[in-house]
Amino acid sequence: MSETVYEVRDVQQTYGGRTVLRIPHLEVRQGEVLSVLGPSGAGKSTLLRLLALLEAPARGQVRFHTGARWVTHDTAAVDDRRQITMVFQRPVLLSRSVQANVRYGLRVRGERDAHARVEAVLRRVSLDRLAQAHVRTLSGGEAQRVALARALVLEPRVLLLDEPTANLDPANVGLIETLIREQHAQSGTTIVLVTHSIFQARRLATRVALLIDGELVEVAPAPRFFDAPQDARTEAFLSGEFVF
Amino acid sequence: MLALIYTGMGLPPVVAGLFVYVLFSRAGPFGSLGWLFSMRAMIVAQTMLATPLIAGITMGSITSVDPDLRPQMHALGATPWQAVSTIALEARFGILLSVIAGFGAIISEVGAVMLVGGNIEGRTRVLTTAIVLETRRGHFALALALGVILLGLSFVTNSIIMLGQGRGRWRP
């Protein structure tokens, strides 16, 4: 049995008095690609921010295993947090060059001599020719690839991806999915992928969770989730008959 | 606080000068310091005029940085201090503008320094007050020459500030 990386227990998250997420129990296992599916506003991004330890839940606990001990938002040290990296749906890049953006995470870790690593990751995301370009000259797809590159260069133990291909053309979607697949296969990185695309989850996930209206409806290995869903709402969501 | 800063940004220099005058006059609360008609009183008045300008423009440029930047920097491993530094660097042009605006307000100011400095030759006379004096005396050529020197000083100082901004900054 795989080692558990995250344990989410009795979690509720509220914003302005409104409960946006309720998860009685969820585990993320070492080396898996867990895809979190659900319609817009289901609480997928909220779950990802909790897993990134960027915010604490209003109730319950999100625990992350560092390899040595369990930590939470309140107890995690900087080095613990640095095992986790997140790519946001709308990446905000620094108003500098592509290379400077990709180098950022390494520099905050005090790794000054990381030119070779930055160059290698830029080649992986096919942005090596744009290394010196200012980010304002990039297309949406290129900007998203910079966001992915600045996460991949850190070689994180856990990679959290919040709809990394939303609003991108098929070529960019294909490229980003290939990068995610390679990262998982080559480094065994634990990946939590938030998406609203059933097809993307099918292509990438080893396990799938469905969130609807802040509630965790079903979690299952990908083949079972898609071929033999246990919950009627999952069935409706997969068949496109889900009514908001 | 915000209202105070914005009011300060539009503070008429003469009013600031009058306030400092009252503070440092013989009967004022800081009269015993003997700072009236000295450089010290002029510095206090200039600081009172420049600080709200610098604070207001800096605040505006910091708040114009995308609020999503901070969590994204944290997600990349930045400590709170590193994230704040990064935000300040993103707002660097606005911060630079605030320094230039503050400097511009000070170097071109007449009313407050005249009031609290007294325009005493060799002690509290500055280029702007000297220009006023020479114009009143009818020495227009000298006043114009001083004006050109003032402009030149402003140009050189601003150029140095801008050059300094482009170098030696910490770039995470």
Coordinates of C-alpha atoms in Angstrom, one line a residue:
Chain A
M1 CA 0.0 0.0 0.0
S2 CA 1.3 3.5 -0.9
E3 CA 2.3 5.9 1.7
T4 CA -0.2 8.6 2.5
V5 CA 0.9 12.2 1.6
Y6 CA -2.2 14.0 2.6
E7 CA -5.0 13.3 5.0
V8 CA -8.1 15.5 4.9
R9 CA -10.4 14.9 7.8
D10 CA -13.8 16.6 8.6
V11 CA -12.8 19.6 6.7
Q12 CA -15.1 22.6 6.2
Q13 CA -14.1 25.8 4.5
T14 CA -16.2 28.9 4.7
Y15 CA -15.8 32.3 3.1
G16 CA -17.9 35.1 4.4
G17 CA -20.2 32.7 6.3
R18 CA -20.8 30.6 3.2
T19 CA -19.6 27.0 3.4
V20 CA -17.8 26.2 0.1
L21 CA -16.3 22.9 0.9
R22 CA -17.2 19.9 3.1
I23 CA -15.0 16.8 3.1
P24 CA -15.4 14.2 5.7
H25 CA -12.4 12.2 4.6
L26 CA -9.9 12.2 1.7
E27 CA -6.4 10.8 1.3
V28 CA -3.8 11.5 -1.3
R29 CA -1.2 8.8 -1.8
Q30 CA 2.4 9.0 -2.7
G31 CA 3.1 8.9 -6.4
E32 CA -0.5 9.0 -7.6
V33 CA -2.2 11.4 -10.0
L34 CA -5.5 12.3 -8.3
S35 CA -7.8 14.2 -10.5
V36 CA -10.4 16.4 -8.8
L37 CA -13.3 16.7 -11.1
G38 CA -16.4 18.9 -10.7
P39 CA -18.4 21.8 -12.2
S40 CA -17.4 25.4 -11.7
G41 CA -17.8 26.6 -8.2
A42 CA -17.7 23.1 -6.7
G43 CA -14.8 23.9 -4.4
K44 CA -12.0 22.4 -6.4
S45 CA -9.6 25.3 -6.2
T46 CA -10.4 25.7 -2.5
L47 CA -9.4 22.1 -1.9
L48 CA -6.2 22.7 -3.8
R49 CA -5.3 25.9 -1.7
L50 CA -5.9 23.8 1.4
L51 CA -3.6 21.1 0.2
A52 CA -1.0 23.7 -0.7
L53 CA -1.2 24.8 2.9
L54 CA -1.9 28.3 1.7
E55 CA -4.9 28.6 4.0
A56 CA -6.2 26.8 7.0
P57 CA -9.7 25.2 7.0
A58 CA -12.4 26.7 9.1
R59 CA -13.0 23.3 10.6
G60 CA -11.2 20.0 10.5
Q61 CA -7.7 19.3 9.5
V62 CA -5.6 19.0 6.4
R63 CA -2.4 17.1 7.3
F64 CA 0.6 16.8 5.0
H65 CA 3.3 14.1 5.6
T66 CA 6.7 15.5 5.0
G67 CA 8.4 12.1 4.9
A68 CA 9.4 12.5 8.5
R69 CA 6.3 13.9 10.3
W70 CA 2.7 15.2 9.8
V71 CA 2.3 18.9 9.5
T72 CA -0.6 21.3 9.0
H73 CA -1.0 24.8 7.8
D74 CA -0.2 26.1 11.3
T75 CA 2.8 23.8 12.0
A76 CA 4.5 23.5 8.6
A77 CA 8.0 25.0 8.4
V78 CA 9.2 26.8 5.2
D79 CA 11.1 23.6 4.2
D80 CA 8.0 21.5 4.6
R81 CA 5.9 23.8 2.4
R82 CA 8.7 23.8 -0.2
Q83 CA 8.0 20.1 -0.9
I84 CA 4.7 21.3 -2.4
T85 CA 4.3 23.5 -5.5
M86 CA 1.1 24.8 -7.1
V87 CA 0.3 26.0 -10.5
F88 CA -2.6 28.3 -10.6
Q89 CA -5.4 28.5 -13.2
R90 CA -4.6 32.2 -13.8
P91 CA -0.8 32.4 -13.4
V92 CA 0.5 35.8 -12.3
L93 CA 4.0 36.1 -13.7
L94 CA 6.6 38.6 -12.5
S95 CA 7.1 41.4 -14.9
R96 CA 10.6 40.2 -15.9
S97 CA 12.0 37.7 -18.4
V98 CA 10.8 34.1 -18.8
Q99 CA 14.1 32.9 -17.4
A100 CA 13.8 35.1 -14.3
N101 CA 10.3 33.8 -13.7
V102 CA 11.5 30.2 -13.9
R103 CA 14.4 30.9 -11.7
Y104 CA 12.3 32.5 -8.9
G105 CA 11.6 29.5 -6.8
L106 CA 15.2 28.4 -6.9
R107 CA 16.5 31.8 -5.9
V108 CA 14.1 32.1 -2.9
R109 CA 15.7 28.7 -1.8
G110 CA 19.1 30.3 -2.0
E111 CA 20.1 28.3 -5.1
R112 CA 22.0 31.0 -7.0
D113 CA 23.8 28.7 -9.5
A114 CA 20.9 27.0 -11.2
H115 CA 21.3 28.1 -14.8
A116 CA 21.6 24.6 -16.2
R117 CA 18.4 23.5 -14.4
V118 CA 16.5 26.5 -15.7
E119 CA 17.7 25.9 -19.3
A120 CA 16.8 22.2 -19.1
V121 CA 13.2 22.9 -17.9
L122 CA 12.8 25.6 -20.5
R123 CA 13.7 23.1 -23.2
R124 CA 11.2 20.6 -21.7
V125 CA 8.4 23.2 -22.1
S126 CA 9.6 24.3 -25.5
L127 CA 10.4 27.8 -24.3
D128 CA 14.2 27.8 -24.6
R129 CA 14.1 30.2 -27.5
L130 CA 12.0 32.7 -25.4
A131 CA 14.3 32.5 -22.3
Q132 CA 15.2 36.2 -22.5
A133 CA 11.8 37.4 -23.7
H134 CA 9.7 39.6 -21.4
V135 CA 6.6 37.8 -20.1
R136 CA 4.3 40.5 -21.5
T137 CA 5.2 39.3 -25.0
L138 CA 3.9 35.8 -24.3
S139 CA 0.6 34.2 -25.5
G140 CA -1.7 32.6 -22.9
G141 CA -0.4 29.1 -23.7
E142 CA 3.2 30.2 -23.3
A143 CA 2.5 32.0 -20.0
Q144 CA 0.9 28.8 -18.7
R145 CA 3.9 26.9 -19.7
V146 CA 6.1 29.3 -17.9
A147 CA 4.0 28.8 -14.8
L148 CA 4.4 25.0 -15.2
A149 CA 8.1 25.4 -15.8
R150 CA 8.7 27.5 -12.7
A151 CA 7.0 24.7 -10.7
L152 CA 8.7 21.8 -12.4
V153 CA 12.2 23.3 -12.0
L154 CA 11.8 22.9 -8.3
E155 CA 11.4 19.1 -8.6
P156 CA 8.6 19.2 -6.0
R157 CA 7.4 16.1 -4.2
V158 CA 3.8 17.2 -4.6
L159 CA 2.6 19.1 -7.6
L160 CA -0.9 20.8 -7.4
L161 CA -2.4 21.8 -10.7
D162 CA -5.4 24.1 -10.8
E163 CA -7.0 23.7 -14.3
P164 CA -3.6 24.1 -16.0
T165 CA -5.1 23.9 -19.5
A166 CA -8.2 26.0 -19.1
N167 CA -8.8 28.2 -22.1
L168 CA -5.8 26.8 -24.0
D169 CA -5.7 25.6 -27.6
P170 CA -5.5 21.8 -28.3
A171 CA -1.7 22.0 -29.1
N172 CA -0.9 23.6 -25.8
V173 CA -3.3 21.3 -23.9
G174 CA -1.4 18.3 -25.5
L175 CA 2.0 19.7 -24.6
I176 CA 1.0 20.4 -21.0
E177 CA -0.6 17.0 -20.6
T178 CA 2.6 15.4 -22.0
L179 CA 4.7 17.3 -19.4
I180 CA 2.4 16.2 -16.6
R181 CA 2.6 12.6 -17.7
E182 CA 6.4 12.7 -18.1
Q183 CA 6.8 14.3 -14.7
H184 CA 4.8 11.6 -13.1
A185 CA 6.5 8.8 -14.9
Q186 CA 10.1 10.0 -14.5
S187 CA 10.0 11.5 -11.0
G188 CA 7.1 9.8 -9.4
T189 CA 5.8 13.2 -8.3
T190 CA 2.5 13.1 -6.5
I191 CA 0.1 15.1 -8.6
V192 CA -3.3 16.6 -7.7
L193 CA -5.0 17.8 -10.9
V194 CA -8.1 20.0 -10.7
T195 CA -10.0 20.0 -13.9
H196 CA -13.5 20.2 -15.2
S197 CA -12.6 18.1 -18.2
I198 CA -13.7 14.5 -17.9
F199 CA -11.5 13.6 -20.9
Q200 CA -8.4 15.1 -19.3
A201 CA -9.0 13.3 -16.1
R202 CA -9.4 10.0 -18.1
R203 CA -6.1 10.7 -19.9
L204 CA -4.0 11.5 -16.8
A205 CA -5.5 10.3 -13.6
T206 CA -4.8 7.2 -11.6
R207 CA -7.6 8.1 -9.2
V208 CA -10.5 10.5 -9.5
A209 CA -12.5 12.5 -7.0
L210 CA -15.8 14.2 -7.8
L211 CA -16.8 17.4 -6.0
I212 CA -20.2 18.9 -6.5
D213 CA -21.4 21.9 -4.6
G214 CA -18.6 21.6 -2.1
E215 CA -19.4 18.0 -1.3
L216 CA -17.1 15.1 -2.1
V217 CA -19.4 12.8 -4.0
E218 CA -17.1 9.9 -5.0
V219 CA -13.5 8.9 -5.0
A220 CA -12.3 5.9 -6.9
P221 CA -9.5 4.5 -9.0
A222 CA -9.8 6.0 -12.5
P223 CA -11.1 2.8 -14.3
R224 CA -13.8 2.2 -11.7
F225 CA -14.8 5.8 -11.5
F226 CA -15.4 6.1 -15.2
D227 CA -16.7 2.6 -16.0
A228 CA -18.6 1.7 -12.8
P229 CA -19.5 4.8 -10.9
Q230 CA -21.2 4.1 -7.5
D231 CA -23.1 7.4 -7.1
A232 CA -26.0 8.5 -9.3
R233 CA -24.6 12.1 -9.3
T234 CA -21.2 10.7 -10.7
E235 CA -23.1 8.9 -13.4
A236 CA -25.1 12.0 -14.3
F237 CA -21.9 14.2 -14.3
L238 CA -20.1 11.7 -16.6
S239 CA -23.0 11.4 -19.0
G240 CA -23.3 15.2 -19.1
E241 CA -26.8 15.1 -17.6
F242 CA -25.8 16.8 -14.4
V243 CA -28.1 19.8 -13.6
F244 CA -26.7 22.7 -11.6
Chain B
M1 CA -5.1 56.8 8.1
L2 CA -5.9 56.7 4.3
A3 CA -7.8 60.0 4.6
L4 CA -4.9 61.5 6.5
I5 CA -2.4 60.5 3.7
Y6 CA -4.6 61.8 0.9
T7 CA -5.2 65.1 2.8
G8 CA -1.5 65.4 3.3
M9 CA -0.9 64.9 -0.4
G10 CA -2.8 68.0 -1.1
L11 CA -1.5 70.0 1.8
P12 CA -0.7 73.6 0.8
P13 CA 3.0 74.2 1.5
V14 CA 2.2 77.5 3.2
V15 CA -0.1 75.7 5.7
A16 CA 2.6 73.1 6.4
G17 CA 5.0 76.0 6.9
L18 CA 2.6 77.8 9.2
F19 CA 2.1 74.6 11.3
V20 CA 5.9 74.1 11.7
Y21 CA 6.3 77.8 12.5
V22 CA 3.7 77.6 15.3
L23 CA 5.4 74.4 16.6
F24 CA 8.9 75.9 16.7
S25 CA 8.0 79.5 17.6
R26 CA 9.2 80.7 21.0
A27 CA 5.7 80.2 22.5
G28 CA 5.2 76.8 20.7
P29 CA 5.6 73.4 22.1
F30 CA 9.0 72.9 20.6
G31 CA 10.1 76.5 21.0
S32 CA 12.8 75.6 23.4
L33 CA 14.7 73.7 20.7
G34 CA 15.5 77.0 19.0
W35 CA 15.0 75.5 15.5
L36 CA 12.9 78.3 14.0
F37 CA 14.8 80.1 11.1
S38 CA 17.2 77.2 10.9
M39 CA 17.8 74.3 8.4
R40 CA 16.3 71.9 10.9
A41 CA 12.9 73.6 10.8
M42 CA 13.0 73.7 7.0
I43 CA 13.8 69.9 6.9
V44 CA 10.8 69.3 9.2
A45 CA 8.5 71.3 7.0
Q46 CA 9.8 69.6 3.8
T47 CA 9.4 66.1 5.4
M48 CA 5.8 67.0 6.3
L49 CA 5.2 67.9 2.6
A50 CA 7.0 64.9 1.0
T51 CA 6.0 62.1 3.3
P52 CA 2.3 61.9 2.4
L53 CA 3.2 62.1 -1.3
I54 CA 5.7 59.3 -1.1
A55 CA 3.4 57.2 1.1
G56 CA 0.3 57.8 -1.0
I57 CA 1.9 57.0 -4.4
T58 CA 3.8 54.0 -2.9
M59 CA 0.6 52.7 -1.4
G60 CA -1.2 53.1 -4.8
S61 CA 1.5 51.2 -6.7
I62 CA 1.7 48.4 -4.1
T63 CA -2.1 47.9 -4.2
S64 CA -2.1 47.9 -8.0
V65 CA 0.0 44.7 -7.9
D66 CA -2.2 41.7 -8.7
P67 CA -3.4 40.3 -5.3
D68 CA -3.0 36.8 -6.6
L69 CA 0.8 37.3 -6.9
R70 CA 1.4 36.8 -3.2
P71 CA -0.2 33.3 -2.8
Q72 CA 1.6 32.3 -6.0
M73 CA 4.9 33.3 -4.6
H74 CA 4.2 31.4 -1.4
A75 CA 3.3 28.4 -3.5
L76 CA 6.7 28.6 -5.1
G77 CA 8.4 28.6 -1.7
A78 CA 8.8 32.2 -0.9
T79 CA 8.8 33.1 2.8
P80 CA 6.5 36.0 3.9
W81 CA 9.3 38.5 3.8
Q82 CA 10.5 37.3 0.3
A83 CA 6.9 37.5 -1.0
V84 CA 6.6 41.1 0.3
S85 CA 10.0 42.0 -1.3
T86 CA 8.8 40.6 -4.6
I87 CA 5.6 42.6 -4.4
A88 CA 7.7 45.7 -3.7
L89 CA 9.9 44.9 -6.7
E90 CA 6.8 44.5 -8.9
A91 CA 5.7 48.0 -7.8
R92 CA 9.2 49.4 -8.2
F93 CA 8.3 51.9 -10.9
G94 CA 5.5 53.4 -8.8
I95 CA 7.8 53.5 -5.8
L96 CA 10.4 55.3 -7.9
L97 CA 7.8 57.7 -9.1
S98 CA 6.8 58.4 -5.5
V99 CA 10.5 59.3 -4.6
I100 CA 10.7 61.5 -7.7
A101 CA 7.4 63.2 -6.8
G102 CA 8.5 63.8 -3.2
F103 CA 11.8 65.2 -4.4
G104 CA 10.1 67.4 -6.9
A105 CA 7.8 68.7 -4.3
I106 CA 10.7 69.6 -2.0
I107 CA 13.1 71.1 -4.5
S108 CA 10.4 73.4 -6.0
E109 CA 8.9 74.5 -2.7
V110 CA 9.0 78.1 -1.6
G111 CA 6.3 79.0 0.9
A112 CA 7.1 76.7 3.7
V113 CA 10.8 77.2 3.6
M114 CA 10.4 80.9 3.4
L115 CA 8.2 80.9 6.5
V116 CA 10.2 78.6 8.7
G117 CA 13.7 79.3 7.3
G118 CA 13.4 83.1 7.0
N119 CA 15.5 83.2 3.8
I120 CA 18.7 84.2 5.7
E121 CA 21.7 84.5 3.4
G122 CA 24.3 81.8 4.0
R123 CA 22.1 80.0 6.5
T124 CA 18.6 79.2 5.2
R125 CA 18.5 80.6 1.7
V126 CA 17.8 78.0 -0.9
L127 CA 17.5 78.2 -4.7
T128 CA 13.8 78.8 -4.8
T129 CA 13.8 81.5 -2.1
A130 CA 16.8 83.1 -3.8
I131 CA 14.9 83.2 -7.1
V132 CA 11.9 84.9 -5.4
L133 CA 14.2 87.4 -3.8
E134 CA 16.2 88.2 -7.0
T135 CA 13.0 88.6 -9.0
R136 CA 11.7 91.1 -6.4
R137 CA 14.9 93.0 -6.7
G138 CA 14.6 93.1 -10.4
H139 CA 17.6 90.9 -11.1
F140 CA 15.8 88.8 -13.7
A141 CA 18.9 87.4 -15.3
L142 CA 20.2 86.1 -12.0
A143 CA 16.8 84.7 -11.1
L144 CA 16.6 82.9 -14.5
A145 CA 20.1 81.6 -14.1
L146 CA 19.2 80.2 -10.7
G147 CA 16.1 78.7 -12.2
V148 CA 18.2 76.9 -14.8
I149 CA 20.5 75.6 -12.1
L150 CA 17.5 74.3 -10.2
L151 CA 16.2 72.5 -13.3
G152 CA 19.6 71.0 -13.9
L153 CA 19.9 69.8 -10.4
S154 CA 16.5 68.2 -10.6
F155 CA 17.3 66.5 -13.9
V156 CA 20.6 65.1 -12.6
T157 CA 19.1 63.9 -9.3
N158 CA 16.2 62.2 -11.0
S159 CA 18.6 60.6 -13.6
I160 CA 20.7 59.2 -10.7
I161 CA 17.6 57.9 -8.9
M162 CA 16.4 56.2 -12.1
L163 CA 19.9 54.7 -12.8
G164 CA 20.1 53.5 -9.2
Q165 CA 16.7 51.8 -9.6
G166 CA 18.0 49.8 -12.6
R167 CA 21.0 48.4 -10.7
G168 CA 21.8 46.7 -7.5
R169 CA 18.4 45.5 -6.7
W170 CA 17.7 42.1 -5.2
R171 CA 16.0 40.0 -7.9
P172 CA 14.7 36.7 -6.5

